[in-house]
Structures are given as C-alpha cells and as structure tokens.
Short mmCIF file of C-alpha atoms and ligand atoms in Angstrom, two decimals:
data_model
loop_
_atom_site.label_atom_id
_atom_site.label_comp_id
_atom_site.label_asym_id
_atom_site.label_seq_id
_atom_site.Cartn_x
_atom_site.Cartn_y
_atom_site.Cartn_z
CA MET W 339 0.00 0.00 0.00
CA THR W 340 1.50 3.32 -0.99
CA ARG W 341 1.39 5.99 1.66
CA GLU W 342 -0.18 8.56 -0.68
CA ASN W 343 -3.26 6.40 -1.00
CA VAL W 344 -3.96 6.42 2.71
CA ILE W 345 -6.66 8.93 3.66
CA LEU W 346 -7.28 7.80 7.26
CA LYS W 347 -4.72 6.39 9.63
CA VAL W 348 -5.90 4.92 12.94
CA ASP W 349 -2.89 4.30 15.11
CA ASN W 350 -2.99 2.30 18.36
CA LEU W 351 -6.32 3.84 19.31
CA THR W 352 -7.49 2.94 22.81
CA LYS W 353 -10.54 3.81 24.90
CA GLN W 354 -10.93 2.81 28.48
CA PHE W 355 -14.20 3.30 30.41
CA GLY W 356 -13.27 2.63 34.02
CA GLY W 357 -12.27 -1.04 34.06
CA VAL W 358 -13.51 -1.75 30.53
CA ILE W 359 -11.10 -1.38 27.62
CA ALA W 360 -13.70 -0.81 24.90
CA VAL W 361 -11.09 -0.30 22.16
CA ASN W 362 -7.64 -1.77 22.72
CA GLU W 363 -4.72 -0.48 20.60
CA VAL W 364 -6.54 -0.71 17.29
CA SER W 365 -4.65 0.28 14.13
CA PHE W 366 -5.62 0.29 10.47
CA ASP W 367 -5.34 2.42 7.34
CA VAL W 368 -8.16 3.35 4.98
CA LYS W 369 -7.32 4.19 1.39
CA LYS W 370 -8.91 6.99 -0.60
CA GLY W 371 -12.07 5.83 -2.37
CA GLU W 372 -12.41 2.63 -0.36
CA ILE W 373 -15.55 1.22 1.14
CA PHE W 374 -14.12 -0.10 4.37
CA ALA W 375 -16.13 -2.17 6.85
CA VAL W 376 -15.68 -2.60 10.59
CA ILE W 377 -17.41 -5.72 11.87
CA GLY W 378 -17.61 -7.57 15.16
CA PRO W 379 -20.11 -8.83 17.71
CA ASN W 380 -22.17 -6.56 19.99
CA GLY W 381 -19.93 -4.69 22.38
CA ALA W 382 -16.81 -5.22 20.23
CA GLY W 383 -16.05 -1.48 20.35
CA LYS W 384 -17.12 -0.43 16.84
CA THR W 385 -19.23 2.58 17.85
CA THR W 386 -16.61 3.64 20.40
CA LEU W 387 -14.03 3.54 17.61
CA PHE W 388 -16.25 5.79 15.45
CA ASN W 389 -16.83 8.11 18.42
CA MET W 390 -13.09 8.59 18.83
CA ILE W 391 -12.42 9.12 15.11
CA THR W 392 -15.16 11.79 14.89
CA GLY W 393 -14.27 13.55 18.16
CA VAL W 394 -17.48 12.58 19.99
CA LEU W 395 -15.32 10.90 22.64
CA PRO W 396 -11.71 11.65 23.60
CA SER W 397 -9.39 8.70 23.17
CA THR W 398 -7.41 7.33 26.11
CA SER W 399 -4.34 6.91 23.90
CA GLY W 400 -3.30 6.54 20.29
CA GLN W 401 -4.07 8.85 17.43
CA VAL W 402 -6.10 9.40 14.29
CA VAL W 403 -4.71 11.17 11.23
CA PHE W 404 -6.86 12.19 8.27
CA GLU W 405 -4.86 13.26 5.23
CA ASN W 406 -2.26 15.43 6.93
CA HIS W 407 -4.48 16.51 9.83
CA LYS W 408 -4.24 15.06 13.29
CA LEU W 409 -7.87 14.56 14.41
CA THR W 410 -7.04 13.47 17.94
CA GLY W 411 -8.12 16.14 20.43
CA LYS W 412 -10.35 18.00 17.96
CA LYS W 413 -14.08 18.65 18.36
CA PRO W 414 -16.65 17.06 16.01
CA TYR W 415 -17.34 20.37 14.18
CA GLN W 416 -13.60 20.90 13.61
CA ILE W 417 -13.32 17.35 12.29
CA ALA W 418 -16.32 17.96 10.00
CA LYS W 419 -14.59 21.05 8.61
CA ILE W 420 -11.53 18.95 7.84
CA GLY W 421 -13.76 16.59 5.84
CA VAL W 422 -14.92 13.75 8.11
CA THR W 423 -18.61 13.31 8.97
CA ARG W 424 -20.78 10.47 10.18
CA THR W 425 -24.20 9.04 10.81
CA PHE W 426 -25.26 7.49 14.09
CA GLN W 427 -26.32 3.97 15.07
CA ASN W 428 -29.61 5.32 16.39
CA LEU W 429 -31.41 7.65 14.03
CA GLU W 430 -30.51 11.23 14.94
CA VAL W 431 -32.84 13.40 12.91
CA PHE W 432 -34.06 16.73 14.32
CA SER W 433 -37.78 16.08 14.63
CA ASN W 434 -38.94 19.70 14.72
CA MET W 435 -37.48 20.48 11.29
CA THR W 436 -38.38 19.84 7.69
CA VAL W 437 -36.19 17.47 5.72
CA ILE W 438 -34.32 20.26 3.97
CA GLU W 439 -33.76 22.17 7.23
CA ASN W 440 -32.21 19.02 8.69
CA VAL W 441 -29.81 18.77 5.78
CA MET W 442 -29.00 22.49 6.06
CA THR W 443 -27.72 21.93 9.60
CA GLY W 444 -25.06 19.73 8.00
CA ALA W 445 -24.09 22.44 5.53
CA HIS W 446 -23.97 25.07 8.28
CA LEU W 447 -21.04 23.24 9.83
CA THR W 448 -18.78 24.57 7.11
CA MET W 449 -20.35 28.02 6.54
CA LYS W 450 -18.30 31.15 6.85
CA THR W 451 -20.96 33.22 8.61
CA ASN W 452 -21.69 32.72 12.28
CA LEU W 453 -24.78 33.31 14.40
CA PHE W 454 -23.86 36.96 15.00
CA THR W 455 -23.44 37.91 11.35
CA ALA W 456 -26.44 35.73 10.46
CA GLY W 457 -28.56 37.79 12.86
CA LEU W 458 -27.68 40.96 10.98
CA ARG W 459 -29.07 39.57 7.70
CA LEU W 460 -26.22 41.11 5.74
CA PRO W 461 -26.32 40.56 1.96
CA MET W 462 -23.41 38.14 2.35
CA VAL W 463 -25.48 36.12 4.84
CA VAL W 464 -28.58 36.05 2.64
CA LYS W 465 -26.46 34.90 -0.28
CA GLU W 466 -24.76 32.23 1.78
CA GLU W 467 -28.10 31.01 3.13
CA ARG W 468 -29.38 30.64 -0.43
CA LYS W 469 -26.26 28.71 -1.36
CA THR W 470 -26.75 26.46 1.67
CA MET W 471 -30.29 25.71 0.62
CA GLU W 472 -29.16 24.86 -2.91
CA LYS W 473 -26.46 22.62 -1.51
CA ALA W 474 -28.96 20.87 0.78
CA MET W 475 -31.33 20.28 -2.14
CA GLU W 476 -28.48 18.90 -4.22
CA CYS W 477 -27.64 16.43 -1.41
CA LEU W 478 -31.29 15.35 -1.17
CA GLU W 479 -31.28 14.75 -4.92
CA ARG W 480 -28.12 12.68 -4.55
CA VAL W 481 -29.84 10.29 -2.14
CA GLY W 482 -33.10 10.32 -4.08
CA ILE W 483 -35.45 12.06 -1.63
CA ALA W 484 -35.58 15.63 -2.98
CA HIS W 485 -39.35 15.24 -3.43
CA LEU W 486 -39.67 15.00 0.37
CA ALA W 487 -37.70 18.22 1.08
CA TYR W 488 -40.54 20.18 2.68
CA LYS W 489 -42.10 17.37 4.70
CA MET W 490 -41.58 17.33 8.47
CA SER W 491 -38.73 14.88 9.10
CA PRO W 492 -40.52 12.46 11.48
CA THR W 493 -43.28 11.83 8.92
CA LEU W 494 -40.79 10.10 6.60
CA PRO W 495 -40.55 6.29 6.52
CA TYR W 496 -37.60 4.95 8.49
CA GLY W 497 -35.56 4.13 5.38
CA SER W 498 -35.97 7.67 4.03
CA GLN W 499 -34.84 9.09 7.38
CA ARG W 500 -31.67 7.02 7.02
CA LEU W 501 -31.14 8.55 3.58
CA LEU W 502 -31.82 11.98 5.09
CA GLU W 503 -29.01 11.39 7.60
CA ILE W 504 -26.63 10.57 4.76
CA ALA W 505 -27.72 13.70 2.87
CA ARG W 506 -27.03 15.74 6.01
CA ALA W 507 -23.60 14.14 6.40
CA ALA W 508 -22.87 14.87 2.72
CA ALA W 509 -23.94 18.52 3.04
CA SER W 510 -20.75 19.50 4.82
CA ASN W 511 -18.71 18.48 1.74
CA PRO W 512 -16.92 15.59 3.42
CA LYS W 513 -14.23 13.42 1.91
CA LEU W 514 -14.89 10.59 4.35
CA ILE W 515 -18.24 9.49 5.79
CA LEU W 516 -18.54 7.01 8.66
CA LEU W 517 -21.82 5.11 8.77
CA ASP W 518 -22.76 3.27 11.97
CA GLU W 519 -25.08 0.38 11.01
CA PRO W 520 -26.74 2.19 8.09
CA MET W 521 -28.83 -0.83 7.06
CA ALA W 522 -30.32 -1.50 10.52
CA GLY W 523 -34.11 -1.52 10.36
CA LEU W 524 -34.31 -1.18 6.59
CA ASN W 525 -36.37 -3.48 4.40
CA SER W 526 -34.65 -5.11 1.42
CA GLU W 527 -35.82 -2.45 -1.04
CA GLU W 528 -34.59 0.36 1.23
CA SER W 529 -31.24 -1.42 1.75
CA ARG W 530 -30.82 -1.80 -1.99
CA GLN W 531 -31.50 1.91 -2.47
CA LEU W 532 -29.02 2.85 0.25
CA ILE W 533 -26.30 0.60 -1.20
CA GLU W 534 -26.80 2.24 -4.59
CA VAL W 535 -26.48 5.70 -3.02
CA ILE W 536 -23.24 4.75 -1.25
CA LEU W 537 -21.72 3.18 -4.38
CA LYS W 538 -22.62 6.25 -6.43
CA MET W 539 -21.12 8.63 -3.86
CA ARG W 540 -17.95 6.55 -3.88
CA GLU W 541 -17.81 6.96 -7.67
CA ASP W 542 -17.94 10.73 -7.02
CA GLY W 543 -14.75 10.38 -4.95
CA LEU W 544 -16.01 9.82 -1.39
CA THR W 545 -14.49 7.30 1.02
CA PHE W 546 -16.69 5.28 3.40
CA VAL W 547 -16.03 3.45 6.63
CA PHE W 548 -19.08 1.59 7.86
CA VAL W 549 -20.14 -0.66 10.70
CA GLU W 550 -22.61 -3.33 9.71
CA HIS W 551 -24.00 -6.57 11.09
CA ASP W 552 -25.59 -7.70 7.85
CA MET W 553 -22.89 -9.98 6.41
CA GLU W 554 -24.36 -10.12 2.93
CA THR W 555 -24.06 -6.33 2.66
CA VAL W 556 -20.57 -6.35 4.16
CA MET W 557 -19.27 -9.06 1.89
CA SER W 558 -20.76 -7.55 -1.26
CA MET W 559 -19.92 -3.90 -0.64
CA SER W 560 -16.58 -3.70 1.12
CA ASP W 561 -13.15 -3.46 -0.42
CA ARG W 562 -11.57 -4.35 2.92
CA ILE W 563 -12.77 -5.32 6.37
CA VAL W 564 -11.44 -4.96 9.89
CA VAL W 565 -12.78 -7.46 12.41
CA MET W 566 -13.02 -6.51 16.07
CA ASP W 567 -13.82 -8.65 19.06
CA ASN W 568 -13.88 -7.48 22.65
CA GLY W 569 -12.06 -4.22 21.83
CA VAL W 570 -9.27 -5.90 19.89
CA LYS W 571 -8.66 -6.08 16.15
CA ILE W 572 -8.62 -9.81 15.39
CA GLY W 573 -8.24 -9.62 11.65
CA GLU W 574 -8.21 -7.55 8.51
CA GLY W 575 -8.44 -8.22 4.80
CA THR W 576 -10.60 -8.43 1.72
CA PRO W 577 -14.03 -10.10 2.11
CA GLU W 578 -12.54 -13.33 0.71
CA GLU W 579 -9.62 -13.26 3.15
CA VAL W 580 -11.90 -12.57 6.11
CA TYR W 581 -14.26 -15.34 5.15
CA GLN W 582 -11.38 -17.81 4.91
CA ASN W 583 -9.74 -16.89 8.22
CA PRO W 584 -10.73 -19.63 10.70
CA LYS W 585 -10.01 -17.40 13.70
CA ILE W 586 -12.46 -14.82 12.44
CA VAL W 587 -15.08 -17.34 11.46
CA ALA W 588 -14.86 -18.88 14.93
CA ALA W 589 -15.02 -15.59 16.80
CA TYR W 590 -17.59 -13.78 14.78
CA LEU W 591 -19.25 -15.55 11.93
CA GLY W 592 -20.12 -18.44 14.29
CA ASP W 593 -18.33 -21.71 14.86
CA GLU W 594 -20.87 -24.23 13.64
CA GLU W 595 -18.95 -27.27 14.90
CA GLU W 596 -18.93 -25.80 18.37
CA ASP W 597 -22.65 -25.16 18.11
CA THR W 598 -23.30 -28.80 17.32
CA VAL W 599 -21.16 -29.93 20.26
CA TYR W 600 -23.26 -27.90 22.68
CA ALA W 601 -26.58 -28.49 20.94
N1 ATP P 1012 -20.07 5.73 27.42
C1 ATP P 1012 -19.71 4.52 27.86
N2 ATP P 1012 -19.41 4.31 29.15
C2 ATP P 1012 -19.03 3.09 29.61
N3 ATP P 1012 -18.91 2.01 28.82
C3 ATP P 1012 -19.19 2.16 27.53
C4 ATP P 1012 -19.61 3.41 26.96
N4 ATP P 1012 -19.81 3.26 25.63
C5 ATP P 1012 -19.54 1.98 25.37
N5 ATP P 1012 -19.18 1.32 26.49
C6 ATP P 1012 -18.76 -0.11 26.57
O1 ATP P 1012 -17.73 -0.30 25.63
C7 ATP P 1012 -17.87 -1.55 24.96
C8 ATP P 1012 -17.97 -1.32 23.46
O2 ATP P 1012 -19.21 -0.70 23.14
P1 ATP P 1012 -19.59 -0.20 21.68
O3 ATP P 1012 -20.89 0.49 21.79
O4 ATP P 1012 -18.46 0.54 21.12
O5 ATP P 1012 -19.75 -1.59 20.92
P2 ATP P 1012 -20.29 -1.89 19.46
O6 ATP P 1012 -19.27 -2.76 18.81
O7 ATP P 1012 -20.66 -0.65 18.78
O8 ATP P 1012 -21.59 -2.78 19.77
P3 ATP P 1012 -22.99 -2.86 18.97
O9 ATP P 1012 -22.75 -3.81 17.84
O10 ATP P 1012 -23.93 -3.45 19.99
O11 ATP P 1012 -23.39 -1.49 18.54
C9 ATP P 1012 -19.08 -2.22 25.59
O12 ATP P 1012 -18.62 -3.05 26.61
C10 ATP P 1012 -19.88 -1.07 26.14
O13 ATP P 1012 -20.65 -1.47 27.24
MG1 MG P 1013 -22.39 0.09 17.99
#
C-alpha cells in the first residue's frame, strides 16, 4: 500500500471506560475511495471507535490522522470542517425540522458566517443562506429524496430518514463518511436503495467506513474489512480473506462445529 493512498490512519487507538477497555490499541489504514467495513459482535467497540475518530469521545491513547491533519483532540465540528462526517447507530434526525432544514444543519457546519453575522441579515449572509439551501437540495437529490424536502422529518418512513441522515452528512462536503449500522431496520428495497447511493457517492470520490452486522451487505460492498472482538482487532483483509480466516469465522461468523457440540 503506498502511503499517498492512505486517507485515514488509525494508530494504536485505545478507549478505556473505568475497568472496561472498549477499544484496545486498534490500528488500520483506509485508502482513498475505499468502502471499508468494521465488523464484530455486539460490544466489540465499533461505535466507540467511530466516536473517537469523529471527536465525539476523547481517546485514552493513540491517534487518528486524516490526510495530513491530526484529528485526535479535535471537536466534532472541527473534524467535520476537515472533511470527516458520520451518521449514528440510532437515528438522529431533528424532529422539529423539515427534511431540507435538517440537511442544512449539516451544511452550516462549514459556513463562513456565524450566528452573530447571520442575525444581521447582511447581503453576504442572505447569499450564503441561499447557497446552503441549494447545496442541501443537491444532497437530497443525490440520495433520491428531494421530493420529500418540505415534509416534516418524522413523517418520513424509516428508510428515508436514514437517507436523510446521509444527505445531512454529505452537506458538509466531506471526503470521508462514517456510517454506523446504516442498514439497521431497513427493508430489502430500502437497503438496496441505500447501497446504490453509497456506491454512487464513492464513484464521485467519497471514502466510506461503515459498521454493519448484515454480512451479505458487508461481503458484497466492502473493499476491505477490519474485524473486532472485545475491543481488539482480530483480523483484517478483503471479504474473501476474512471469510477464509478460521479465527475470524470462529469468533464472529459463528463456529458451527462448536454449536453442534453444545446443541
Ligand atoms: N459511554 C460509555 N461508558 C461506559 N462504557 C461504555 C460506553 N460506551 C460503550 N461502552 C462499553 O464499551 C464496549 C464497546 O461498546 P460499543 O458500543 O463501542 O460496541 P459496538 O461494537 O458498537 O456494539 P454494537 O454492535 O452493539 O453497537 C461495551 O462493553 C460497552 O458497554
Ligand atoms: Mg455500535
């Protein structure tokens, strides 16, 4: 792997909650344009890993570098400005807003004007607000729900709210989007639509790191996979390599022989 290709470098990242080491010296590199999966059983530390990368939680030790920026120690909005955004495991859509307003909150992360200048309604602010709205609409078009722009967000079906979250993440012009269980709760048609959206955004130059329990999605979508168990990285490779690694199959994909012994 050439160094220039690496967009995200996770280096010995560790998170300790009291006596629990949720993430234990995890390292991996993600290349530009990859769809990179993080898998592992419940409680493996996947969300905690995402929380550290995106600045939601401080890490206990280790570091994260995105392009030539050290993300460690930065706040989520600073990390978003650098080009890294995310969606959450539990739907986090602002319920008192229309769909487009929700997406505009994503775009606001990278706007030049602040609340003070916005309050003055200067021509620059009005112009920027119009640009933000255009950008938000463009993101809704990208995920295929522009026709729902003026609906109140909670009235959307669950799958469309997932797409809305991705549109909001895309509105801050990221280079890397982290998706925490994007397919959870979606029916097969909604999952298919979401996969198409992700693949198309990758074609446009975006990089994705995603956590997912649905193995069919993981195996079909990912370029590479990191496997975690109990806070530790237990393996890494292409879907084929992961599937053929007996240690990984035993720890995560289920050891069928063992099952029959205890059945
Ligand atoms: N804020 C917290 N305080 C204390 N312990 C935590 C906290 N967040 C996570 N943990 C613990 O850290 C470990 C990893 O949790 P995490 O949510 O990262 O797992 P996960 O791999 O995302 O699991 P799931 O697949 O269920 O979403 C678990 O033991 C969990 O109980
Ligand atoms: Mg999780």
